[in-house]
CSV table of C-alpha atoms in Angstrom, one decimal:
chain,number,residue,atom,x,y,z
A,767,UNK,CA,158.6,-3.6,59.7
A,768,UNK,CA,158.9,-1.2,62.3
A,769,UNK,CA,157.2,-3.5,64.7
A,770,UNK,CA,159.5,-6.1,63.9
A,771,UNK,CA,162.3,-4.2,65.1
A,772,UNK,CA,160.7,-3.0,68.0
A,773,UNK,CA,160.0,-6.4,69.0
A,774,UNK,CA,163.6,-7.4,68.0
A,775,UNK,CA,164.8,-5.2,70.6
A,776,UNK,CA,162.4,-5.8,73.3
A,777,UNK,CA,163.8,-9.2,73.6
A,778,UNK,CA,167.5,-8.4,72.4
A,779,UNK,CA,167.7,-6.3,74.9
A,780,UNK,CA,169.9,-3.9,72.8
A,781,UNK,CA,168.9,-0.6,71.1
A,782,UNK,CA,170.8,0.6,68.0
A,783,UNK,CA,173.7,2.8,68.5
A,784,UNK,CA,172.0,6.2,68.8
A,785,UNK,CA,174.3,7.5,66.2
A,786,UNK,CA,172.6,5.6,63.3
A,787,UNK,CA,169.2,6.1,61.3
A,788,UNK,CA,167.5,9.1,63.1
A,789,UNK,CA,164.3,8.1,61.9
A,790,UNK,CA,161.0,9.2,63.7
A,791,UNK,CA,160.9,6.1,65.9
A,792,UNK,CA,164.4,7.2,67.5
A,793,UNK,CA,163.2,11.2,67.4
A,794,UNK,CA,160.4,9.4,69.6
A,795,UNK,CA,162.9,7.6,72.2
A,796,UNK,CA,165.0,10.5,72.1
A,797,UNK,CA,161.5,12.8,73.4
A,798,UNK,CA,161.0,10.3,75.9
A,799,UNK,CA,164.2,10.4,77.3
A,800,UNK,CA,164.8,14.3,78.2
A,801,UNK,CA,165.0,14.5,82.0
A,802,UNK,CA,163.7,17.1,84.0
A,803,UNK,CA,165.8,20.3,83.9
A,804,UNK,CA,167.3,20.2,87.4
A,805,UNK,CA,168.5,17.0,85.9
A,806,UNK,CA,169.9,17.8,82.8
A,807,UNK,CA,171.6,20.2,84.3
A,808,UNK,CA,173.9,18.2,86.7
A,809,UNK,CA,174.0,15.9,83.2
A,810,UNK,CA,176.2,19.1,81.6
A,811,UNK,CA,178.9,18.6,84.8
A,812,UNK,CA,179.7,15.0,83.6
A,813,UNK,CA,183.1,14.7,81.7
A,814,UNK,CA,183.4,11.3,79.3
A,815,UNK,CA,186.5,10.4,77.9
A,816,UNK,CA,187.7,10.4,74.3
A,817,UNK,CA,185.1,7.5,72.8
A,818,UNK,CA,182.1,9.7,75.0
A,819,UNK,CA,182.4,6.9,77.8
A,820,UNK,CA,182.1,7.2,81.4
A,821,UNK,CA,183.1,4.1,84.0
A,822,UNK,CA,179.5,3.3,86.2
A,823,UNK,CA,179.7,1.4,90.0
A,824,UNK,CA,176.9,-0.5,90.8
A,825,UNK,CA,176.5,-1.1,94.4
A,826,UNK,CA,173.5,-3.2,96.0
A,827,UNK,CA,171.2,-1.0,98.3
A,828,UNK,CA,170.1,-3.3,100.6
A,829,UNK,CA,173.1,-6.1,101.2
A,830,UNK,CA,176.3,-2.5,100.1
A,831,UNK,CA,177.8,-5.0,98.1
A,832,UNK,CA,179.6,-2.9,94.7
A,833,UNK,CA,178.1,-5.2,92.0
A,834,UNK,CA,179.7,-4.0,88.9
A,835,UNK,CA,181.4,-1.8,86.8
A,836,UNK,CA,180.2,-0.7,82.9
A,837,UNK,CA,180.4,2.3,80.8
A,838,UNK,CA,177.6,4.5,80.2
A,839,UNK,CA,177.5,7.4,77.5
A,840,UNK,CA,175.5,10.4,77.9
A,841,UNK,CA,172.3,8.9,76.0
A,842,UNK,CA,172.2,5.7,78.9
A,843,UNK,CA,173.3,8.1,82.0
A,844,UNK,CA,169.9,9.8,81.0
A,845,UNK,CA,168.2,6.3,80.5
A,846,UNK,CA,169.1,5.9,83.9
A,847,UNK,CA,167.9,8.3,85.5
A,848,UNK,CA,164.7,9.3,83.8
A,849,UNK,CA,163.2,5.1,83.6
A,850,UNK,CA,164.9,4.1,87.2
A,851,UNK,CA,166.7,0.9,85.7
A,852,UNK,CA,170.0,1.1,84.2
A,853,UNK,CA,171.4,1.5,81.2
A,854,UNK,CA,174.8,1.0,79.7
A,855,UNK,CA,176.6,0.9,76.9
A,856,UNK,CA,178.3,-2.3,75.6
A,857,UNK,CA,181.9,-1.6,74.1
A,858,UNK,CA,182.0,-4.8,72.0
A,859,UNK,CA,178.3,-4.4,70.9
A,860,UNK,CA,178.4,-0.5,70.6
A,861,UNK,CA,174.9,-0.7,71.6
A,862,UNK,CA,173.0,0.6,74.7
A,863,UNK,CA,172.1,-1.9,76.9
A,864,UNK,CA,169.5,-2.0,79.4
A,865,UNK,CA,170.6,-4.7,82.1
A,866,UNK,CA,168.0,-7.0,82.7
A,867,UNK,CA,165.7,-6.9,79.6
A,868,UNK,CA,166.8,-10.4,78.5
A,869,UNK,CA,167.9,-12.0,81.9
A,870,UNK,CA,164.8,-10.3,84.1
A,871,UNK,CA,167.7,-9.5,86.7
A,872,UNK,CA,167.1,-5.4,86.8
A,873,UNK,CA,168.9,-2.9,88.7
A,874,UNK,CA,166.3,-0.8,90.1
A,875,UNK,CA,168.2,2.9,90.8
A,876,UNK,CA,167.3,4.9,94.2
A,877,UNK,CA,170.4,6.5,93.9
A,878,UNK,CA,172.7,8.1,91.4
A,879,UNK,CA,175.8,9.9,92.2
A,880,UNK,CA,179.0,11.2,90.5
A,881,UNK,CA,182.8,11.9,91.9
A,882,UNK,CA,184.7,14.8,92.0
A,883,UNK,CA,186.2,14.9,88.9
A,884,UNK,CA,182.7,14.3,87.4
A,885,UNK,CA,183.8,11.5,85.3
A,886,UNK,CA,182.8,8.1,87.1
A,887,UNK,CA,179.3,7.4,88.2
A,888,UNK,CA,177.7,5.7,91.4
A,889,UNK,CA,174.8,4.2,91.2
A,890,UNK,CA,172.6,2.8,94.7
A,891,UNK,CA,170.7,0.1,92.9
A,892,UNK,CA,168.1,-2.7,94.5
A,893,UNK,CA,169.4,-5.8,92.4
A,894,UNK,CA,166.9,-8.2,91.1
A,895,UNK,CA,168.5,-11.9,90.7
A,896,UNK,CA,172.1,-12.1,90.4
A,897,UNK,CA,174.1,-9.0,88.6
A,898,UNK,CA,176.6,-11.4,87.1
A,899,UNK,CA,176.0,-13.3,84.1
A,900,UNK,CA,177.9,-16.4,85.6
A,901,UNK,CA,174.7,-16.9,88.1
A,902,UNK,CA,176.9,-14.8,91.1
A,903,UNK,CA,175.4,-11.9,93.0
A,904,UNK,CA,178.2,-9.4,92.3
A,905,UNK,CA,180.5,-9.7,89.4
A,906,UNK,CA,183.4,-9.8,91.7
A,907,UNK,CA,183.5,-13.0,93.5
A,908,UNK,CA,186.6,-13.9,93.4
A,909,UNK,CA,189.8,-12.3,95.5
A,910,UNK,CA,193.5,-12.4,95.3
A,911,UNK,CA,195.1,-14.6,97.5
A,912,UNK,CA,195.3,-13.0,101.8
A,913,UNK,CA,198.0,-11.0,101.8
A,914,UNK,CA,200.7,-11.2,104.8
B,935,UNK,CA,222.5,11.2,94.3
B,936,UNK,CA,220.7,8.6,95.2
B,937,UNK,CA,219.7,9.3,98.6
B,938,UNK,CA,218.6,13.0,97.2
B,939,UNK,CA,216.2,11.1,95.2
B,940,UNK,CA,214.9,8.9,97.9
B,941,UNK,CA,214.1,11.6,100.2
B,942,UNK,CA,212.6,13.3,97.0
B,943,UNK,CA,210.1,10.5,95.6
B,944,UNK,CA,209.3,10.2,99.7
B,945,UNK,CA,208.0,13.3,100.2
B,946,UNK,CA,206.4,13.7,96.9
B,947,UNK,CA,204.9,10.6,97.0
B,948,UNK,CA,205.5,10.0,93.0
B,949,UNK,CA,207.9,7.7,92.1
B,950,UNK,CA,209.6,7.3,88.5
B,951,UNK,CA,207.6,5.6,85.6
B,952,UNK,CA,208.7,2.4,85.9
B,953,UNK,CA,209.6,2.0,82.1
B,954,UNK,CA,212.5,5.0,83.1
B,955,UNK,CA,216.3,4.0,84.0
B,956,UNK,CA,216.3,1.1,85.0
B,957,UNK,CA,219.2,1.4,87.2
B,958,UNK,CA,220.1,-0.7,90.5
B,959,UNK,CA,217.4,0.9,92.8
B,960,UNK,CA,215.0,0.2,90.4
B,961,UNK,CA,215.9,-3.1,90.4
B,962,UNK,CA,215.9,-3.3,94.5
B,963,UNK,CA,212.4,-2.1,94.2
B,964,UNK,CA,211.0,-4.4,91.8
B,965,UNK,CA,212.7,-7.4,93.9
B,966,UNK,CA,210.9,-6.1,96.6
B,967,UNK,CA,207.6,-5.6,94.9
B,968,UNK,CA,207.3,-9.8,93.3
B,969,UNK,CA,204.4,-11.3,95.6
B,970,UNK,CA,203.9,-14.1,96.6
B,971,UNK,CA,204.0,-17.1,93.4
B,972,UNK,CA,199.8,-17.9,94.1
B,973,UNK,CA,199.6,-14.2,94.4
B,974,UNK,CA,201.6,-13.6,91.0
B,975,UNK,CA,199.5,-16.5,89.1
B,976,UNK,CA,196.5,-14.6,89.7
B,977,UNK,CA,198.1,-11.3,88.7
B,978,UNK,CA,198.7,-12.9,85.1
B,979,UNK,CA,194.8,-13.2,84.4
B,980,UNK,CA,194.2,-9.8,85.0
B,981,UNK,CA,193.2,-7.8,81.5
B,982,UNK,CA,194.1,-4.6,81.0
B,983,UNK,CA,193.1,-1.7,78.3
B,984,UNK,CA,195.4,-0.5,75.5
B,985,UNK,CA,197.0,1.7,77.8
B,986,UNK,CA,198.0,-1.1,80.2
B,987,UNK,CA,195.3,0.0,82.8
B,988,UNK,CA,192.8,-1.4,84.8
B,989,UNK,CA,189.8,0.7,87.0
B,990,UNK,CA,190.2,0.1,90.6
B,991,UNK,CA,186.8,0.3,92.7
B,992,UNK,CA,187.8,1.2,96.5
B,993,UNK,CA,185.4,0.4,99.2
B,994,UNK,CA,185.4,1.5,102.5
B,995,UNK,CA,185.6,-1.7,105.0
B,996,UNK,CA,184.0,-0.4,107.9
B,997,UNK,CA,180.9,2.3,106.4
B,998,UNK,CA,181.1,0.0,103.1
B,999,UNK,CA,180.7,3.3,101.1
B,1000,UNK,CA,182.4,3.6,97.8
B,1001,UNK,CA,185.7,6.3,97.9
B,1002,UNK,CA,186.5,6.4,94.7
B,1003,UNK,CA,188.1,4.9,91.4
B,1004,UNK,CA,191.4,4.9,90.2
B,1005,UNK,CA,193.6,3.8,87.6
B,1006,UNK,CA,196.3,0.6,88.0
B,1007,UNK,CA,199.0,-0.3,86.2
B,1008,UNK,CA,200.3,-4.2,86.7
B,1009,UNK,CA,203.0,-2.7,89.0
B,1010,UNK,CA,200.8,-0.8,90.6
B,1011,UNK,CA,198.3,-3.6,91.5
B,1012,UNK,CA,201.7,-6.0,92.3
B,1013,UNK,CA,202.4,-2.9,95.2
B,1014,UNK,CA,199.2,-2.4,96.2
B,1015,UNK,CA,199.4,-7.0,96.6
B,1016,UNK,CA,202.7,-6.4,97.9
B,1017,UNK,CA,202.5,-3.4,100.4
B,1018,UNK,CA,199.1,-3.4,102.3
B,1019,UNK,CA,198.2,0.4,101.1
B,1020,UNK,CA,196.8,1.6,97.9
B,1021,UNK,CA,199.1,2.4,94.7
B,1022,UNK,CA,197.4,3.9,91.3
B,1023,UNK,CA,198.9,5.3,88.1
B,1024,UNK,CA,198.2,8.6,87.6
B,1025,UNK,CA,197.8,9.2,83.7
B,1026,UNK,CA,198.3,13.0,84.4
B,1027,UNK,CA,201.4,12.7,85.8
B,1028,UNK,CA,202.2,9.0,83.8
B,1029,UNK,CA,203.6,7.8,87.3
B,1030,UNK,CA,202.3,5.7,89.9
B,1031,UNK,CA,201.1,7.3,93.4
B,1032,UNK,CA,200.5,5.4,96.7
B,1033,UNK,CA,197.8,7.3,97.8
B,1034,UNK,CA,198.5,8.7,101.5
B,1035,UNK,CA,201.8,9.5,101.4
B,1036,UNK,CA,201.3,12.9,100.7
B,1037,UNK,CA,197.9,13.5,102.7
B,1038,UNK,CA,198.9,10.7,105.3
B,1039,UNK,CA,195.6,9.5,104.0
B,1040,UNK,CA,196.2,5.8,103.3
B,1041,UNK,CA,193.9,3.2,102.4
B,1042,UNK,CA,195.1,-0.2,104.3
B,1043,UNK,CA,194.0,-3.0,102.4
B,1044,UNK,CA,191.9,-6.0,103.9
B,1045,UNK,CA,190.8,-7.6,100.3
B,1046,UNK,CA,191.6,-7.3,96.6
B,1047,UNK,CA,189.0,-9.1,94.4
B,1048,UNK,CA,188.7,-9.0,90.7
B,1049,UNK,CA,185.1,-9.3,88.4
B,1050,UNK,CA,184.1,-12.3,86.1
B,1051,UNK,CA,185.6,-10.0,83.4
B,1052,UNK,CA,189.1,-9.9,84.7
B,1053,UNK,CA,188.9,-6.0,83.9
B,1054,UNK,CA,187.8,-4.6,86.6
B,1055,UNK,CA,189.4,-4.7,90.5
B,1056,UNK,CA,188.2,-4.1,93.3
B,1057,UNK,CA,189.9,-2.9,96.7
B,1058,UNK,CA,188.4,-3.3,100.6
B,1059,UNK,CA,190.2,-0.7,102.6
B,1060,UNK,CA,190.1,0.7,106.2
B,1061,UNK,CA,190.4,4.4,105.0
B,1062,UNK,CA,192.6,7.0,107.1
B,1063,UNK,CA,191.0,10.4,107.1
B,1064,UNK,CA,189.4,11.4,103.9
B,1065,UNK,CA,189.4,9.4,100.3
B,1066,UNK,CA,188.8,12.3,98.0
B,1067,UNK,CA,190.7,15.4,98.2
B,1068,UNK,CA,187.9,17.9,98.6
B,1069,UNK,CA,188.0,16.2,102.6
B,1070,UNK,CA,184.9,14.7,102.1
B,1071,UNK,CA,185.7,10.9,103.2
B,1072,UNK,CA,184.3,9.6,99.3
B,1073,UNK,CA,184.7,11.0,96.1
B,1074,UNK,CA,181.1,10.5,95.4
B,1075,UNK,CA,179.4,13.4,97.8
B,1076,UNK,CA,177.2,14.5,95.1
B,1077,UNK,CA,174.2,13.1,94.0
B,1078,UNK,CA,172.1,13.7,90.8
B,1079,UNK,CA,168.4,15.7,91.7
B,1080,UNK,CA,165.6,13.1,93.2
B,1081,UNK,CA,164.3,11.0,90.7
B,1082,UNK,CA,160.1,10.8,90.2
């Protein structure tokens, strides 16, 4: 059963809400998943809004390119920076997301920084594929008409 | 009056929710502030939150570093269109801001694109000065410890 699930997600891509069933396989991700304490640290300066959310920039190391923007709560901020993909965390699916896992297209993090109000996060990223789910590099490939 | 006002909102740099007295100088400004029609059938796909807002990415033009991220309202984004420099809504003060006019730190817009969402903008400025207020030219000066 449980490695039924496990497999479930491997493909889905998507975790369960960290909120539900703290069973010992979660305890297990949640072990994994403690930074090191320099890390953690800087993770206590980060202020979410009211539903725990912080906005997250991606921006293409190589081509500077800003690729996206997603939310990330405190449990895929620290995905992020302890595996070195990212994580997020999908509004409509309230479920953590780990871009990539399905489409192969992973954003591999050299670089993660925060503003000075502490509440949006950068992240320097090496993009694999395309980030966009429409087949486009960056998600923002279209522009308002040239202004005067 | 009204030219007490004027030199008031000019120096401050905040001008009056827009949903407040909608007198004749209101009026002027909105008449001032309709872009072009292309320009204006683009504006009607964008999607905001519940709160009417929209994040704003701003990108530097020439060092392509990220400054910062904001908060638009439509009539914000319309200005911003409309006006070459950067306007927000601040949801501290619940009033819109053209960045710069207080700092003389503007942002003069080359490109406005939008992501396959429709949620998300994004702005390519030639920044004046300094984006954040710290005077460091981003926002996003800090970055989280070395990852292994």
């Amino acid at each position: 059963m449980k490695e039924d699930r496990k497999e479930s997600v491997r493909k889905s891509g998507i975790y369960e809400k960290e909120t539900g069933n703290p069973d010992g396989e979660r305890k297990n991700q949640m072990q994994e998943n403690v930074c090191a304490p320099e890390t953690e640290a800087v993770l206590q300066r980060i202020r979410y809004d009211e539903k725990g959310l912080v906005p997250a920039v991606v921006q293409d190391e190589e081509t500077k390119q800003v690729l996206m923007l997603a939310y990330m709560n405190e449990e895929s901020l620290r995905r992020t920076l302890c595996t070195g993909t990212t994580w997020f965390y999908s509004r409509s699916r309230q479920a953590l997301w780990n871009k990539g896992e399905t489409s192969g297209h992973f954003q591999y993090v050299s670089k993660v920084s925060y503003d000075c109000d502490c509440d949006t996060i950068l992240v320097i990223a090496r993009q694999k594929g395309a980030a966009c789910h429409t087949g486009n590099f960056t998600c923002f490939y279209r522009d308002f008409p040239q202004m005067k």
